């Protein structure tokens, strides 16, 4: 079986100080495709929990995680999971369709791609925060969707804009740290598993 073929796997890069290398490249293409579909389903379930108040918002924020993992499987799988999740939300929970592509999903995609290609934590956080800020601004100022609540006007305000960017920086940094912690534990568990023979 080639589904569990061990190749390279790592979390801390050695090319230059401060670089991060987070890879999940020990699965076959078929396994990655199945995992991407499953991660998309998990993302939809978590995002759909946002319709419930209180704990529902917490579960909704966790939607970023599956998208990050999908991106680490491969760029193609990450994009596929992101798009499939959008289509599934259109069927399962249309009320969350406006939120996911521009906030939690977009953040997961940007952090996953950043971990895969940018490597430097400070640049990853900046890239992710810019993407998240743009997503929120498109919803708020472009579409007029009250993503920040009814108390925030859809008319452009420079103070609100800087507030959004500051929040995005902090939130992206938190998610980067969470992602690294989760995949460090994941990596430790994987390297203890003996490779499967063909």
PDB file of N, CA and C in Angstrom, residues 48-105:
ATOM      1  N   UNK A  48     -21.042  26.132  10.459  1.00  0.00           N
ATOM      2  CA  UNK A  48     -22.494  26.129  10.641  1.00  0.00           C
ATOM      3  C   UNK A  48     -22.886  26.334  12.094  1.00  0.00           C
ATOM      4  N   UNK A  49     -21.968  26.019  13.018  1.00  0.00           N
ATOM      5  CA  UNK A  49     -22.264  26.215  14.438  1.00  0.00           C
ATOM      6  C   UNK A  49     -22.394  27.689  14.790  1.00  0.00           C
ATOM      7  N   UNK A  50     -21.969  28.579  13.879  1.00  0.00           N
ATOM      8  CA  UNK A  50     -22.045  30.009  14.140  1.00  0.00           C
ATOM      9  C   UNK A  50     -23.462  30.540  14.257  1.00  0.00           C
ATOM     10  N   UNK A  51     -24.454  29.754  13.810  1.00  0.00           N
ATOM     11  CA  UNK A  51     -25.844  30.206  13.935  1.00  0.00           C
ATOM     12  C   UNK A  51     -26.311  30.166  15.384  1.00  0.00           C
ATOM     13  N   UNK A  52     -25.594  29.405  16.221  1.00  0.00           N
ATOM     14  CA  UNK A  52     -25.931  29.338  17.642  1.00  0.00           C
ATOM     15  C   UNK A  52     -25.099  30.369  18.398  1.00  0.00           C
ATOM     16  N   UNK A  53     -25.705  31.015  19.350  1.00  0.00           N
ATOM     17  CA  UNK A  53     -24.978  32.009  20.132  1.00  0.00           C
ATOM     18  C   UNK A  53     -24.106  31.328  21.176  1.00  0.00           C
ATOM     19  N   UNK A  54     -23.192  32.072  21.766  1.00  0.00           N
ATOM     20  CA  UNK A  54     -22.341  31.532  22.821  1.00  0.00           C
ATOM     21  C   UNK A  54     -21.320  30.551  22.282  1.00  0.00           C
ATOM     22  N   UNK A  55     -21.412  29.274  22.695  1.00  0.00           N
ATOM     23  CA  UNK A  55     -20.425  28.272  22.250  1.00  0.00           C
ATOM     24  C   UNK A  55     -20.374  28.124  20.734  1.00  0.00           C
ATOM     25  N   UNK A  56     -21.463  28.431  20.062  1.00  0.00           N
ATOM     26  CA  UNK A  56     -21.486  28.321  18.607  1.00  0.00           C
ATOM     27  C   UNK A  56     -20.448  29.198  17.946  1.00  0.00           C
ATOM     28  N   UNK A  57     -20.203  30.392  18.492  1.00  0.00           N
ATOM     29  CA  UNK A  57     -19.197  31.288  17.927  1.00  0.00           C
ATOM     30  C   UNK A  57     -17.788  30.707  18.096  1.00  0.00           C
ATOM     31  N   UNK A  58     -17.554  30.025  19.219  1.00  0.00           N
ATOM     32  CA  UNK A  58     -16.242  29.418  19.463  1.00  0.00           C
ATOM     33  C   UNK A  58     -15.976  28.332  18.432  1.00  0.00           C
ATOM     34  N   UNK A  59     -16.972  27.461  18.209  1.00  0.00           N
ATOM     35  CA  UNK A  59     -16.819  26.409  17.204  1.00  0.00           C
ATOM     36  C   UNK A  59     -16.626  27.007  15.813  1.00  0.00           C
ATOM     37  N   UNK A  60     -17.317  28.101  15.551  1.00  0.00           N
ATOM     38  CA  UNK A  60     -17.200  28.753  14.252  1.00  0.00           C
ATOM     39  C   UNK A  60     -15.784  29.273  14.016  1.00  0.00           C
ATOM     40  N   UNK A  61     -15.140  29.801  15.048  1.00  0.00           N
ATOM     41  CA  UNK A  61     -13.780  30.308  14.911  1.00  0.00           C
ATOM     42  C   UNK A  61     -12.783  29.192  14.604  1.00  0.00           C
ATOM     43  N   UNK A  62     -13.106  27.945  15.022  1.00  0.00           N
ATOM     44  CA  UNK A  62     -12.214  26.813  14.789  1.00  0.00           C
ATOM     45  C   UNK A  62     -12.198  26.371  13.334  1.00  0.00           C
ATOM     46  N   UNK A  63     -13.070  26.950  12.513  1.00  0.00           N
ATOM     47  CA  UNK A  63     -13.131  26.596  11.089  1.00  0.00           C
ATOM     48  C   UNK A  63     -11.808  26.844  10.385  1.00  0.00           C
ATOM     49  N   UNK A  64     -11.019  27.764  10.876  1.00  0.00           N
ATOM     50  CA  UNK A  64      -9.728  28.070  10.258  1.00  0.00           C
ATOM     51  C   UNK A  64      -8.809  26.856  10.247  1.00  0.00           C
ATOM     52  N   UNK A  65      -8.854  26.039  11.305  1.00  0.00           N
ATOM     53  CA  UNK A  65      -7.953  24.898  11.458  1.00  0.00           C
ATOM     54  C   UNK A  65      -7.972  23.907  10.306  1.00  0.00           C
ATOM     55  N   UNK A  66      -9.138  23.370   9.918  1.00  0.00           N
ATOM     56  CA  UNK A  66      -9.170  22.411   8.809  1.00  0.00           C
ATOM     57  C   UNK A  66      -8.628  22.962   7.495  1.00  0.00           C
ATOM     58  N   UNK A  67      -8.825  24.252   7.256  1.00  0.00           N
ATOM     59  CA  UNK A  67      -8.328  24.846   6.014  1.00  0.00           C
ATOM     60  C   UNK A  67      -6.805  24.933   6.036  1.00  0.00           C
ATOM     61  N   UNK A  68      -6.230  25.264   7.205  1.00  0.00           N
ATOM     62  CA  UNK A  68      -4.771  25.297   7.331  1.00  0.00           C
ATOM     63  C   UNK A  68      -4.194  23.919   7.050  1.00  0.00           C
ATOM     64  N   UNK A  69      -4.767  22.889   7.664  1.00  0.00           N
ATOM     65  CA  UNK A  69      -4.270  21.524   7.473  1.00  0.00           C
ATOM     66  C   UNK A  69      -4.387  21.099   6.014  1.00  0.00           C
ATOM     67  N   UNK A  70      -5.489  21.446   5.375  1.00  0.00           N
ATOM     68  CA  UNK A  70      -5.674  21.094   3.963  1.00  0.00           C
ATOM     69  C   UNK A  70      -4.597  21.732   3.095  1.00  0.00           C
ATOM     70  N   UNK A  71      -4.230  22.966   3.394  1.00  0.00           N
ATOM     71  CA  UNK A  71      -3.179  23.644   2.632  1.00  0.00           C
ATOM     72  C   UNK A  71      -1.828  22.970   2.819  1.00  0.00           C
ATOM     73  N   UNK A  72      -1.581  22.445   4.021  1.00  0.00           N
ATOM     74  CA  UNK A  72      -0.316  21.779   4.280  1.00  0.00           C
ATOM     75  C   UNK A  72      -0.238  20.425   3.584  1.00  0.00           C
ATOM     76  N   UNK A  73      -1.387  19.809   3.317  1.00  0.00           N
ATOM     77  CA  UNK A  73      -1.384  18.575   2.532  1.00  0.00           C
ATOM     78  C   UNK A  73      -0.872  18.859   1.125  1.00  0.00           C
ATOM     79  N   UNK A  74      -1.381  19.935   0.542  1.00  0.00           N
ATOM     80  CA  UNK A  74      -0.887  20.450  -0.736  1.00  0.00           C
ATOM     81  C   UNK A  74      -1.663  21.721  -1.053  1.00  0.00           C
ATOM     82  N   UNK A  75      -1.073  22.574  -1.870  1.00  0.00           N
ATOM     83  CA  UNK A  75      -1.750  23.820  -2.241  1.00  0.00           C
ATOM     84  C   UNK A  75      -3.056  23.530  -2.966  1.00  0.00           C
ATOM     85  N   UNK A  76      -3.020  22.556  -3.865  1.00  0.00           N
ATOM     86  CA  UNK A  76      -4.218  22.209  -4.630  1.00  0.00           C
ATOM     87  C   UNK A  76      -5.331  21.702  -3.717  1.00  0.00           C
ATOM     88  N   UNK A  77      -4.967  20.855  -2.743  1.00  0.00           N
ATOM     89  CA  UNK A  77      -5.968  20.329  -1.812  1.00  0.00           C
ATOM     90  C   UNK A  77      -6.529  21.454  -0.950  1.00  0.00           C
ATOM     91  N   UNK A  78      -5.673  22.394  -0.538  1.00  0.00           N
ATOM     92  CA  UNK A  78      -6.136  23.514   0.270  1.00  0.00           C
ATOM     93  C   UNK A  78      -7.153  24.365  -0.470  1.00  0.00           C
ATOM     94  N   UNK A  79      -6.854  24.695  -1.728  1.00  0.00           N
ATOM     95  CA  UNK A  79      -7.786  25.482  -2.525  1.00  0.00           C
ATOM     96  C   UNK A  79      -9.077  24.715  -2.792  1.00  0.00           C
ATOM     97  N   UNK A  80      -8.931  23.406  -3.048  1.00  0.00           N
ATOM     98  CA  UNK A  80     -10.111  22.587  -3.294  1.00  0.00           C
ATOM     99  C   UNK A  80     -11.010  22.537  -2.055  1.00  0.00           C
ATOM    100  N   UNK A  81     -10.397  22.352  -0.885  1.00  0.00           N
ATOM    101  CA  UNK A  81     -11.165  22.285   0.364  1.00  0.00           C
ATOM    102  C   UNK A  81     -11.883  23.596   0.632  1.00  0.00           C
ATOM    103  N   UNK A  82     -11.193  24.699   0.378  1.00  0.00           N
ATOM    104  CA  UNK A  82     -11.782  26.029   0.560  1.00  0.00           C
ATOM    105  C   UNK A  82     -13.001  26.223  -0.352  1.00  0.00           C
ATOM    106  N   UNK A  83     -12.857  25.869  -1.616  1.00  0.00           N
ATOM    107  CA  UNK A  83     -13.953  26.045  -2.582  1.00  0.00           C
ATOM    108  C   UNK A  83     -15.103  25.089  -2.306  1.00  0.00           C
ATOM    109  N   UNK A  84     -14.767  23.819  -2.017  1.00  0.00           N
ATOM    110  CA  UNK A  84     -15.811  22.831  -1.714  1.00  0.00           C
ATOM    111  C   UNK A  84     -16.602  23.238  -0.478  1.00  0.00           C
ATOM    112  N   UNK A  85     -15.911  23.782   0.517  1.00  0.00           N
ATOM    113  CA  UNK A  85     -16.591  24.228   1.739  1.00  0.00           C
ATOM    114  C   UNK A  85     -17.590  25.342   1.439  1.00  0.00           C
ATOM    115  N   UNK A  86     -17.227  26.226   0.528  1.00  0.00           N
ATOM    116  CA  UNK A  86     -18.130  27.314   0.134  1.00  0.00           C
ATOM    117  C   UNK A  86     -19.400  26.752  -0.500  1.00  0.00           C
ATOM    118  N   UNK A  87     -19.228  25.792  -1.411  1.00  0.00           N
ATOM    119  CA  UNK A  87     -20.389  25.193  -2.071  1.00  0.00           C
ATOM    120  C   UNK A  87     -21.259  24.414  -1.078  1.00  0.00           C
ATOM    121  N   UNK A  88     -20.622  23.711  -0.146  1.00  0.00           N
ATOM    122  CA  UNK A  88     -21.385  22.962   0.855  1.00  0.00           C
ATOM    123  C   UNK A  88     -22.166  23.906   1.766  1.00  0.00           C
ATOM    124  N   UNK A  89     -21.548  25.023   2.141  1.00  0.00           N
ATOM    125  CA  UNK A  89     -22.247  25.995   2.978  1.00  0.00           C
ATOM    126  C   UNK A  89     -23.442  26.599   2.253  1.00  0.00           C
ATOM    127  N   UNK A  90     -23.320  26.759   0.945  1.00  0.00           N
ATOM    128  CA  UNK A  90     -24.435  27.304   0.158  1.00  0.00           C
ATOM    129  C   UNK A  90     -25.655  26.393   0.240  1.00  0.00           C
ATOM    130  N   UNK A  91     -25.404  25.102   0.438  1.00  0.00           N
ATOM    131  CA  UNK A  91     -26.500  24.138   0.524  1.00  0.00           C
ATOM    132  C   UNK A  91     -26.945  23.924   1.971  1.00  0.00           C
ATOM    133  N   UNK A  92     -25.964  23.758   2.857  1.00  0.00           N
ATOM    134  CA  UNK A  92     -26.263  23.388   4.238  1.00  0.00           C
ATOM    135  C   UNK A  92     -26.653  24.583   5.093  1.00  0.00           C
ATOM    136  N   UNK A  93     -25.889  25.664   5.004  1.00  0.00           N
ATOM    137  CA  UNK A  93     -26.121  26.819   5.874  1.00  0.00           C
ATOM    138  C   UNK A  93     -25.845  28.113   5.106  1.00  0.00           C
ATOM    139  N   UNK A  94     -26.774  28.535   4.253  1.00  0.00           N
ATOM    140  CA  UNK A  94     -26.548  29.739   3.432  1.00  0.00           C
ATOM    141  C   UNK A  94     -26.292  31.003   4.249  1.00  0.00           C
ATOM    142  N   UNK A  95     -26.781  31.054   5.479  1.00  0.00           N
ATOM    143  CA  UNK A  95     -26.581  32.253   6.296  1.00  0.00           C
ATOM    144  C   UNK A  95     -25.114  32.484   6.643  1.00  0.00           C
ATOM    145  N   UNK A  96     -24.296  31.423   6.597  1.00  0.00           N
ATOM    146  CA  UNK A  96     -22.866  31.547   6.894  1.00  0.00           C
ATOM    147  C   UNK A  96     -22.028  31.693   5.633  1.00  0.00           C
ATOM    148  N   UNK A  97     -22.691  31.699   4.488  1.00  0.00           N
ATOM    149  CA  UNK A  97     -21.974  31.729   3.216  1.00  0.00           C
ATOM    150  C   UNK A  97     -21.198  33.025   3.021  1.00  0.00           C
ATOM    151  N   UNK A  98     -21.709  34.124   3.563  1.00  0.00           N
ATOM    152  CA  UNK A  98     -21.036  35.407   3.413  1.00  0.00           C
ATOM    153  C   UNK A  98     -19.818  35.520   4.329  1.00  0.00           C
ATOM    154  N   UNK A  99     -19.849  34.799   5.443  1.00  0.00           N
ATOM    155  CA  UNK A  99     -18.794  34.948   6.444  1.00  0.00           C
ATOM    156  C   UNK A  99     -17.566  34.105   6.108  1.00  0.00           C
ATOM    157  N   UNK A 100     -17.764  32.842   5.813  1.00  0.00           N
ATOM    158  CA  UNK A 100     -16.644  31.912   5.636  1.00  0.00           C
ATOM    159  C   UNK A 100     -15.630  32.331   4.573  1.00  0.00           C
ATOM    160  N   UNK A 101     -16.033  32.656   3.338  1.00  0.00           N
ATOM    161  CA  UNK A 101     -15.032  32.942   2.301  1.00  0.00           C
ATOM    162  C   UNK A 101     -14.163  34.153   2.591  1.00  0.00           C
ATOM    163  N   UNK A 102     -14.670  35.090   3.411  1.00  0.00           N
ATOM    164  CA  UNK A 102     -13.948  36.341   3.641  1.00  0.00           C
ATOM    165  C   UNK A 102     -13.299  36.445   5.022  1.00  0.00           C
ATOM    166  N   UNK A 103     -13.573  35.484   5.906  1.00  0.00           N
ATOM    167  CA  UNK A 103     -13.015  35.578   7.265  1.00  0.00           C
ATOM    168  C   UNK A 103     -12.295  34.290   7.660  1.00  0.00           C
ATOM    169  N   UNK A 104     -12.999  33.357   8.289  1.00  0.00           N
ATOM    170  CA  UNK A 104     -12.347  32.155   8.818  1.00  0.00           C
ATOM    171  C   UNK A 104     -11.693  31.315   7.724  1.00  0.00           C
ATOM    172  N   UNK A 105     -12.386  31.138   6.608  1.00  0.00           N
ATOM    173  CA  UNK A 105     -11.824  30.355   5.516  1.00  0.00           C
ATOM    174  C   UNK A 105     -10.631  31.034   4.875  1.00  0.00           C
TER     175      UNK A 105
END
